[in-house]
PDB file of C-alpha atoms in Angstrom:
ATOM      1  CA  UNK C   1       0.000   0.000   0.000  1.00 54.00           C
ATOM      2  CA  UNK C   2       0.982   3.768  -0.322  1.00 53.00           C
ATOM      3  CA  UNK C   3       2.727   4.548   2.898  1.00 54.00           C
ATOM      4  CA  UNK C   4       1.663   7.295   5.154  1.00 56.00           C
ATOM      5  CA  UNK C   5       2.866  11.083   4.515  1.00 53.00           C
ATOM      6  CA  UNK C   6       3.001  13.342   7.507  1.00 54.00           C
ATOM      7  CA  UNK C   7       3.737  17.172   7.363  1.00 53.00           C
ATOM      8  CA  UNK C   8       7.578  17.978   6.937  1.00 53.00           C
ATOM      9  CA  UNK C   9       8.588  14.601   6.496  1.00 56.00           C
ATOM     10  CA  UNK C  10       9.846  12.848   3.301  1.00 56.00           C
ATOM     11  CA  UNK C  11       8.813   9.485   2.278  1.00 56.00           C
ATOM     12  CA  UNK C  12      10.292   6.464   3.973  1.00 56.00           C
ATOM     13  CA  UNK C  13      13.237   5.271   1.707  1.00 54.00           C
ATOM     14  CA  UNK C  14      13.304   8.620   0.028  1.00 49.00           C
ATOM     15  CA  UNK C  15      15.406  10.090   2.423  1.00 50.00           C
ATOM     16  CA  UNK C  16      17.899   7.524   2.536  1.00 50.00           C
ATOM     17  CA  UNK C  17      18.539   7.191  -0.945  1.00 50.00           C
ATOM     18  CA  UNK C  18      18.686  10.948  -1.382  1.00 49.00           C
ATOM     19  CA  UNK C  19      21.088  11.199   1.216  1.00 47.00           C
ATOM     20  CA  UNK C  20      23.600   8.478  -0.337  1.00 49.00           C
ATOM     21  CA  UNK C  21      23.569  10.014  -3.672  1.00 48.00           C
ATOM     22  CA  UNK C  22      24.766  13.495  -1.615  1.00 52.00           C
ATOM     23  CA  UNK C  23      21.370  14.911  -3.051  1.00 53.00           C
ATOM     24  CA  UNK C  24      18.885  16.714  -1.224  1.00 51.00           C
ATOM     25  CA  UNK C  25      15.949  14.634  -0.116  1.00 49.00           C
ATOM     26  CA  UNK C  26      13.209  14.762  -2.117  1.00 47.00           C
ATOM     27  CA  UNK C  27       9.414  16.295  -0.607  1.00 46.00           C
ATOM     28  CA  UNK C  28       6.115  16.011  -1.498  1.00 44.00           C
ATOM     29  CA  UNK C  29       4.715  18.573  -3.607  1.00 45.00           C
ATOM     30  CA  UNK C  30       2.435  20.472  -1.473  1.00 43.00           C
ATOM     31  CA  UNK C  31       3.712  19.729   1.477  1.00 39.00           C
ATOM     32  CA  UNK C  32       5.084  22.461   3.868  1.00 43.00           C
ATOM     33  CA  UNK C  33       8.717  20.871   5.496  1.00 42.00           C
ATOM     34  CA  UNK C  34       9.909  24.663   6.641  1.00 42.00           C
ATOM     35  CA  UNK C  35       8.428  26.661   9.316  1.00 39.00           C
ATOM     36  CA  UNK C  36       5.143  28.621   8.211  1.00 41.00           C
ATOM     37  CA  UNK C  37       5.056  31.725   6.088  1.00 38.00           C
ATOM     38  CA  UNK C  38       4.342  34.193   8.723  1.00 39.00           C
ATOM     39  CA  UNK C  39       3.738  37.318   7.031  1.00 34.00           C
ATOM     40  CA  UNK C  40       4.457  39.664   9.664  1.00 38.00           C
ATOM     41  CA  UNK C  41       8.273  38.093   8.223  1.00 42.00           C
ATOM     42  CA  UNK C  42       8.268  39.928   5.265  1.00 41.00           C
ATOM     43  CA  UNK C  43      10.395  42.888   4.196  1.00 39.00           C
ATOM     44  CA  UNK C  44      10.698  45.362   6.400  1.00 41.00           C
ATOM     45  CA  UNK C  45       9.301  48.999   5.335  1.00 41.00           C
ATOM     46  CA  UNK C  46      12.338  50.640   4.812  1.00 42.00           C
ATOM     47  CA  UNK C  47      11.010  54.427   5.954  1.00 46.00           C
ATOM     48  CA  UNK C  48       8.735  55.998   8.555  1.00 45.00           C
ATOM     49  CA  UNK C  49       6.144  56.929   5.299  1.00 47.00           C
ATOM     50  CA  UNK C  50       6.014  53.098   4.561  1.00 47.00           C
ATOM     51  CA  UNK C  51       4.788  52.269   7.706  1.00 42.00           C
ATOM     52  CA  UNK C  52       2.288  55.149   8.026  1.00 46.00           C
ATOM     53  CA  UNK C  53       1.008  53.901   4.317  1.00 46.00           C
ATOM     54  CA  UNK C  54       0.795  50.359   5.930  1.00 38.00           C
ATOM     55  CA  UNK C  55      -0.879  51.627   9.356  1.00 44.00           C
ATOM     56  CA  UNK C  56       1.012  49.991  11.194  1.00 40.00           C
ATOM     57  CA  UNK C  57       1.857  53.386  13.208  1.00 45.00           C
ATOM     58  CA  UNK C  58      -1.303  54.166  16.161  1.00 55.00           C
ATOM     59  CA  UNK C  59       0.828  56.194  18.546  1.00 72.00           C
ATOM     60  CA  UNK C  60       2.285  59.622  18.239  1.00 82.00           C
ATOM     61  CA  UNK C  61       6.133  59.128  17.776  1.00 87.00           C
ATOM     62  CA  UNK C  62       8.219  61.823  19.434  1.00 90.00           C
ATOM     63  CA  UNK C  63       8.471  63.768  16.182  1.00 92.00           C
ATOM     64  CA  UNK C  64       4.526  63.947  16.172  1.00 92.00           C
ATOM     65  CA  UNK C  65       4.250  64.957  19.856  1.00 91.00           C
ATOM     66  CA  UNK C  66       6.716  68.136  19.331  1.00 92.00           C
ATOM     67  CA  UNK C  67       5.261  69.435  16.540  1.00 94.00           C
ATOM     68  CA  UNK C  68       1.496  69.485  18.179  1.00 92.00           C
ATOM     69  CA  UNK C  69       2.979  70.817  21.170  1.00 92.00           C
ATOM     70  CA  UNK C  70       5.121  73.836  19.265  1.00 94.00           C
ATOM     71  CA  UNK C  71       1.893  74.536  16.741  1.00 94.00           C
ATOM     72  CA  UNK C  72       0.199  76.695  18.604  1.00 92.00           C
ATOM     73  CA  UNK C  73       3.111  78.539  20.505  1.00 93.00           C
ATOM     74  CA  UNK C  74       4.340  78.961  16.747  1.00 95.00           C
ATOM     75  CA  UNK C  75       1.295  80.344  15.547  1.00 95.00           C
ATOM     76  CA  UNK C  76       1.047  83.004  18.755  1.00 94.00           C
ATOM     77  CA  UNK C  77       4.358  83.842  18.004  1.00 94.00           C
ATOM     78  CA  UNK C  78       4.051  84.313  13.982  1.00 96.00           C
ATOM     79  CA  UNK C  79       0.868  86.465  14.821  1.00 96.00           C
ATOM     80  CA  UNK C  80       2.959  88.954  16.945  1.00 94.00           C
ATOM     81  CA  UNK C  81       5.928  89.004  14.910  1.00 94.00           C
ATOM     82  CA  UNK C  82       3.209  89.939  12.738  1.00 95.00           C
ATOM     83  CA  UNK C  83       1.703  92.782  14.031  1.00 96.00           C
ATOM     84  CA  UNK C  84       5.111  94.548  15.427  1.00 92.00           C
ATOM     85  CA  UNK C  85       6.576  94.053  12.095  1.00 92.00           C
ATOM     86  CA  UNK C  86       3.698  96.220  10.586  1.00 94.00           C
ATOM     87  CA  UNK C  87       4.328  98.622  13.439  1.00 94.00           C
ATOM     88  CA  UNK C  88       7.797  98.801  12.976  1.00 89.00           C
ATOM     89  CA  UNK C  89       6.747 100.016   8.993  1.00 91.00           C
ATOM     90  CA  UNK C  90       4.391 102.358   9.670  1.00 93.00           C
ATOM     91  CA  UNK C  91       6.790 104.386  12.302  1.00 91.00           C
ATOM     92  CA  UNK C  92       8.853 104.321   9.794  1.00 88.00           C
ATOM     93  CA  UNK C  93       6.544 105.660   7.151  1.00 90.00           C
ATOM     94  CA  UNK C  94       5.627 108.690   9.957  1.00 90.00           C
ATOM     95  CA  UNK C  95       8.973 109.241  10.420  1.00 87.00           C
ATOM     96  CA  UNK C  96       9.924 109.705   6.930  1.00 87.00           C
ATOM     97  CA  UNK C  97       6.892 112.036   6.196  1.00 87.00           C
ATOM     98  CA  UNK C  98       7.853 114.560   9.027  1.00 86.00           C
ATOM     99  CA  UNK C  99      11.571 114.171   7.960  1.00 84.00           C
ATOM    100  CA  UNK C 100      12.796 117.281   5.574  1.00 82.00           C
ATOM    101  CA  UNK C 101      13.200 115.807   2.188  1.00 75.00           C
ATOM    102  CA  UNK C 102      17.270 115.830   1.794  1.00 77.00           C
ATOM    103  CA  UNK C 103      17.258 113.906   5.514  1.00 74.00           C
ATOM    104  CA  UNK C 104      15.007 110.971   5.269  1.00 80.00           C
ATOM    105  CA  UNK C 105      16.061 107.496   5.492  1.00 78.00           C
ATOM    106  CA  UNK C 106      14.361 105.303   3.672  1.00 79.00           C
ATOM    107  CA  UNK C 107      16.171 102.073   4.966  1.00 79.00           C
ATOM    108  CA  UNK C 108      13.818 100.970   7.361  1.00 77.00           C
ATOM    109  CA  UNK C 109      11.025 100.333   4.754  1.00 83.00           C
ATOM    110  CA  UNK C 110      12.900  97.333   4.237  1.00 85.00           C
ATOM    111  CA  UNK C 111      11.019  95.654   6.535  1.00 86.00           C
ATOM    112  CA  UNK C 112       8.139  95.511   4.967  1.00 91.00           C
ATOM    113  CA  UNK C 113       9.795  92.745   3.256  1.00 91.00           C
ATOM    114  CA  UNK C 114       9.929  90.496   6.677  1.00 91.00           C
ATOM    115  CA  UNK C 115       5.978  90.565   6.949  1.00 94.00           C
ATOM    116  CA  UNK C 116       5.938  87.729   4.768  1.00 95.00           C
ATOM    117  CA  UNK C 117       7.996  85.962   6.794  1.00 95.00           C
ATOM    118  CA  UNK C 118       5.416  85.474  10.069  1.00 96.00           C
ATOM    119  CA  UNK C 119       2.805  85.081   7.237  1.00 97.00           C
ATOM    120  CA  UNK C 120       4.155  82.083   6.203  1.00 97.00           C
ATOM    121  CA  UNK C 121       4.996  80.638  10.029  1.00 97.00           C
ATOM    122  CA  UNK C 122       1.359  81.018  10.820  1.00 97.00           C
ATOM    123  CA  UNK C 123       0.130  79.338   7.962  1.00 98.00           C
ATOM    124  CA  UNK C 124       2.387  76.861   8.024  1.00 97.00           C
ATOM    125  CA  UNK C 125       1.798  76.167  11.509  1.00 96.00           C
ATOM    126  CA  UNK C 126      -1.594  76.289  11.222  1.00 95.00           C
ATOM    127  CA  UNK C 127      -1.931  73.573   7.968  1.00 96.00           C
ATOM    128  CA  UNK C 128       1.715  71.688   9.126  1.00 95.00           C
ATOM    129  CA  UNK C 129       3.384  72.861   5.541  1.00 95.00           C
ATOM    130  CA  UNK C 130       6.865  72.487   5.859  1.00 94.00           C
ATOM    131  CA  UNK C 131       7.649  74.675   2.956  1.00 96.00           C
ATOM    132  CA  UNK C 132       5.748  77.806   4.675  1.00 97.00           C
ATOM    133  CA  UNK C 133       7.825  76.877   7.747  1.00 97.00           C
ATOM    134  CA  UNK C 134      11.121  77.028   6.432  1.00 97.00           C
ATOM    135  CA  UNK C 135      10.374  80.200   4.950  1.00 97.00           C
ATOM    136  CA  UNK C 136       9.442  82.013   8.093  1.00 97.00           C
ATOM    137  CA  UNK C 137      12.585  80.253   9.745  1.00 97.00           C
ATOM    138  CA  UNK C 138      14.804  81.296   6.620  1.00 97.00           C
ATOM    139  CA  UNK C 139      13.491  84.869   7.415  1.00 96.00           C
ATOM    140  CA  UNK C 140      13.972  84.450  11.513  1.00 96.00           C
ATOM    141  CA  UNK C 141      17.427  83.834  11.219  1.00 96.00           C
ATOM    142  CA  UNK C 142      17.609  86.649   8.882  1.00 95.00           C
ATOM    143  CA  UNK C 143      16.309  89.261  11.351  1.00 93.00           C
ATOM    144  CA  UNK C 144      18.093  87.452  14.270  1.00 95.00           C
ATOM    145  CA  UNK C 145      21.445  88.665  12.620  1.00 96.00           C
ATOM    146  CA  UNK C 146      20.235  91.818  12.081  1.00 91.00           C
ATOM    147  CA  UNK C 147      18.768  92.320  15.296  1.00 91.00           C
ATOM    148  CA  UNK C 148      21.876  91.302  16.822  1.00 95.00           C
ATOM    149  CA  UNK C 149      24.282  93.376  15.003  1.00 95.00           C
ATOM    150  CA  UNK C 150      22.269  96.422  15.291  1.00 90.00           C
ATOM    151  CA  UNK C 151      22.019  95.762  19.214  1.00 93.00           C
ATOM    152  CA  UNK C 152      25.674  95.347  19.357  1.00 94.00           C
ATOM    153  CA  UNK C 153      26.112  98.415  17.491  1.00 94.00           C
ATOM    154  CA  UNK C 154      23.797 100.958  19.315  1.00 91.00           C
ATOM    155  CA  UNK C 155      23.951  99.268  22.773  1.00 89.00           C
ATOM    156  CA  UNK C 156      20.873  99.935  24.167  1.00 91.00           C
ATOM    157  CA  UNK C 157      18.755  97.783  26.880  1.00 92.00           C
ATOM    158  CA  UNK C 158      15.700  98.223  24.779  1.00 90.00           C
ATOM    159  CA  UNK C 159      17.840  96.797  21.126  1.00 89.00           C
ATOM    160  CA  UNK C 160      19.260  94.011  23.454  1.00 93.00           C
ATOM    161  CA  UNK C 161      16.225  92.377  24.851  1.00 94.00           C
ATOM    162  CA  UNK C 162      14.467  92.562  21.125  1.00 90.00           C
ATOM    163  CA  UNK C 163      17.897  90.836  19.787  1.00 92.00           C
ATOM    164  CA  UNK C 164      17.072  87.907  22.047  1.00 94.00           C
ATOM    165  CA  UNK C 165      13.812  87.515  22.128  1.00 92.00           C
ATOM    166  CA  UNK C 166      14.205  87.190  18.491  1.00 93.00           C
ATOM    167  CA  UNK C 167      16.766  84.678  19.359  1.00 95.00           C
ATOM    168  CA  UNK C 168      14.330  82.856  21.592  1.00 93.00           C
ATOM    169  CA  UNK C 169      11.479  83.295  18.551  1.00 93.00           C
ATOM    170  CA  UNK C 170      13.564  81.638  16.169  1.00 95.00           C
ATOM    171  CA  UNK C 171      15.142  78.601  18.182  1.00 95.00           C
ATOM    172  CA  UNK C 172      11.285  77.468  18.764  1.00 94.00           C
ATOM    173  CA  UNK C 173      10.797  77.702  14.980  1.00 96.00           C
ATOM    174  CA  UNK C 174      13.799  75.747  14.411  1.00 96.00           C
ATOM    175  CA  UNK C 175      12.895  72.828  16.661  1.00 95.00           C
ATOM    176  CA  UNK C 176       9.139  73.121  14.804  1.00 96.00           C
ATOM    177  CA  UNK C 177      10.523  72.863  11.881  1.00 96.00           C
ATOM    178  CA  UNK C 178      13.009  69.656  12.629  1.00 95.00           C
ATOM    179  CA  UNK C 179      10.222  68.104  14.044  1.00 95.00           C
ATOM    180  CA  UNK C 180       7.676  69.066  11.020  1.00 95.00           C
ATOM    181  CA  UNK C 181      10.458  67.378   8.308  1.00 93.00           C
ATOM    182  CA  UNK C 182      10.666  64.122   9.686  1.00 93.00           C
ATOM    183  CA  UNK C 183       6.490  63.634   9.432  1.00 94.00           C
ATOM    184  CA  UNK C 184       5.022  62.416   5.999  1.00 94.00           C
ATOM    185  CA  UNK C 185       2.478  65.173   4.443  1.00 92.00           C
ATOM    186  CA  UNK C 186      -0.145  62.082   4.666  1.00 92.00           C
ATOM    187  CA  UNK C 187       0.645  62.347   8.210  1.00 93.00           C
ATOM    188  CA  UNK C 188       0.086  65.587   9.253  1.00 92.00           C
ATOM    189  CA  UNK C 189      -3.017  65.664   7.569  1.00 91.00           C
ATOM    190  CA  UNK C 190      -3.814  62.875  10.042  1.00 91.00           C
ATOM    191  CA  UNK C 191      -2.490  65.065  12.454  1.00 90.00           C
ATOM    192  CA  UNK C 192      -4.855  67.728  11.824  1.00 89.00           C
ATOM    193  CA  UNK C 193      -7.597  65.448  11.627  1.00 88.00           C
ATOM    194  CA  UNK C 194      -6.959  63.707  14.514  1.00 82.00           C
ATOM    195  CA  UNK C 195      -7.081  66.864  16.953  1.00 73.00           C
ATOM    196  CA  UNK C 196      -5.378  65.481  20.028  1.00 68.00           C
ATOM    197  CA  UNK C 197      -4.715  66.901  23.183  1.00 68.00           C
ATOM    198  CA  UNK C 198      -1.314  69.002  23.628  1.00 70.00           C
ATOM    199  CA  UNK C 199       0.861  70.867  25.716  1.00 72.00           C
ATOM    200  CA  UNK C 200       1.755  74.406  24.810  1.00 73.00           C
ATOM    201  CA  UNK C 201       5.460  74.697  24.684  1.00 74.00           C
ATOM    202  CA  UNK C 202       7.153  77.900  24.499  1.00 72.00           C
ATOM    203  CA  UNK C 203      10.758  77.088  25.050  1.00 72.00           C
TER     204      UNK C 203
END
């Protein structure tokens, strides 16, 4: 009669024979002899996007976790950088209009230029865009330098605290930012979605 087949084992006499012709012993077709396919096994995802395309990711990594904690400090922040920014403009723009013609100094309307620059941090903050956030922190370091020259130069208490306040200002868009490039667009729409509870950080 046929002899018996059980799972991972060759036929009686096949294994012997294989073995003395220094061959592999034959199987049956069909039969599993290795351990089971265990698809958790398979290839690894190879970056943090493929495993938020899988879903295999449920908890806020520490990436996640800074970035909803720094999004609303940012956005404070970006809305008072904001408004003094305009301020700073419009002195200007009274200064130059009661300045005789031959003395005005037109320098400081330069800054209307850096109002785009807290525009961009609060909507990027507000939608998690990395490109609007690099721009505002591309334009924070910007003023820091200036801000800190020009303190350095006039060396007043007023000039110094602005210089590092703006110092402080821009170090919490720089960790924001860090934070906000290692997350997958997919994610922070997820993010967004999600609304979890945070803690405001402001250092």
């Amino acid at each position: 009669g046929v002899p018996a087949v059980q799972q991972g084992v060759p036929p009686a006499g096949v294994a012997a024979a294989g073995a003395s012709a220094e061959q592999p012993p034959l199987v049956v077709p069909g039969i599993v002899v290795g351990r089971p396919v265990d698809i958790m096994n398979g290839p690894a995802p190879q970056s943090l996007a493929s495993l938020y395309a899988l879903g295999t990711v449920g908890e806020l990594i520490e990436e996640e976790i800074t970035v909803l904690n720094y999004r609303a400090s940012l956005m404070i922040f970006a809305s008072i950088d904001l408004l003094a920014t305009i301020l700073h403009v419009v002195l200007a723009v009274v200064r130059i209009t009661e300045t005789p013609g031959r003395l005005r100094n037109y320098s400081d309307l330069l800054w209307v230029v850096f109002i785009a620059g807290p525009i961009c941090g609060f909507i990027g903050a507000r939608k998690l865009q990395r490109n609007l956030v690099v721009v505002y922190f591309a334009f924070c370091v910007v003023k820091t330098a200036y801000q800190l020259a020009w303190a350095v130069i006039v060396l007043q208490l007023w000039h110094v605290i602005t210089a590092l306040v703006q110092v402080w200002v821009t170090k919490i868009v720089s960790t924001f930012w860090r934070a906000l490039h290692r997350i997958p667009p997919e994610r922070c729409q997820q993010l967004l979605a999600q609304k979890a509870q945070v803690t405001m950080m402001c250092w």
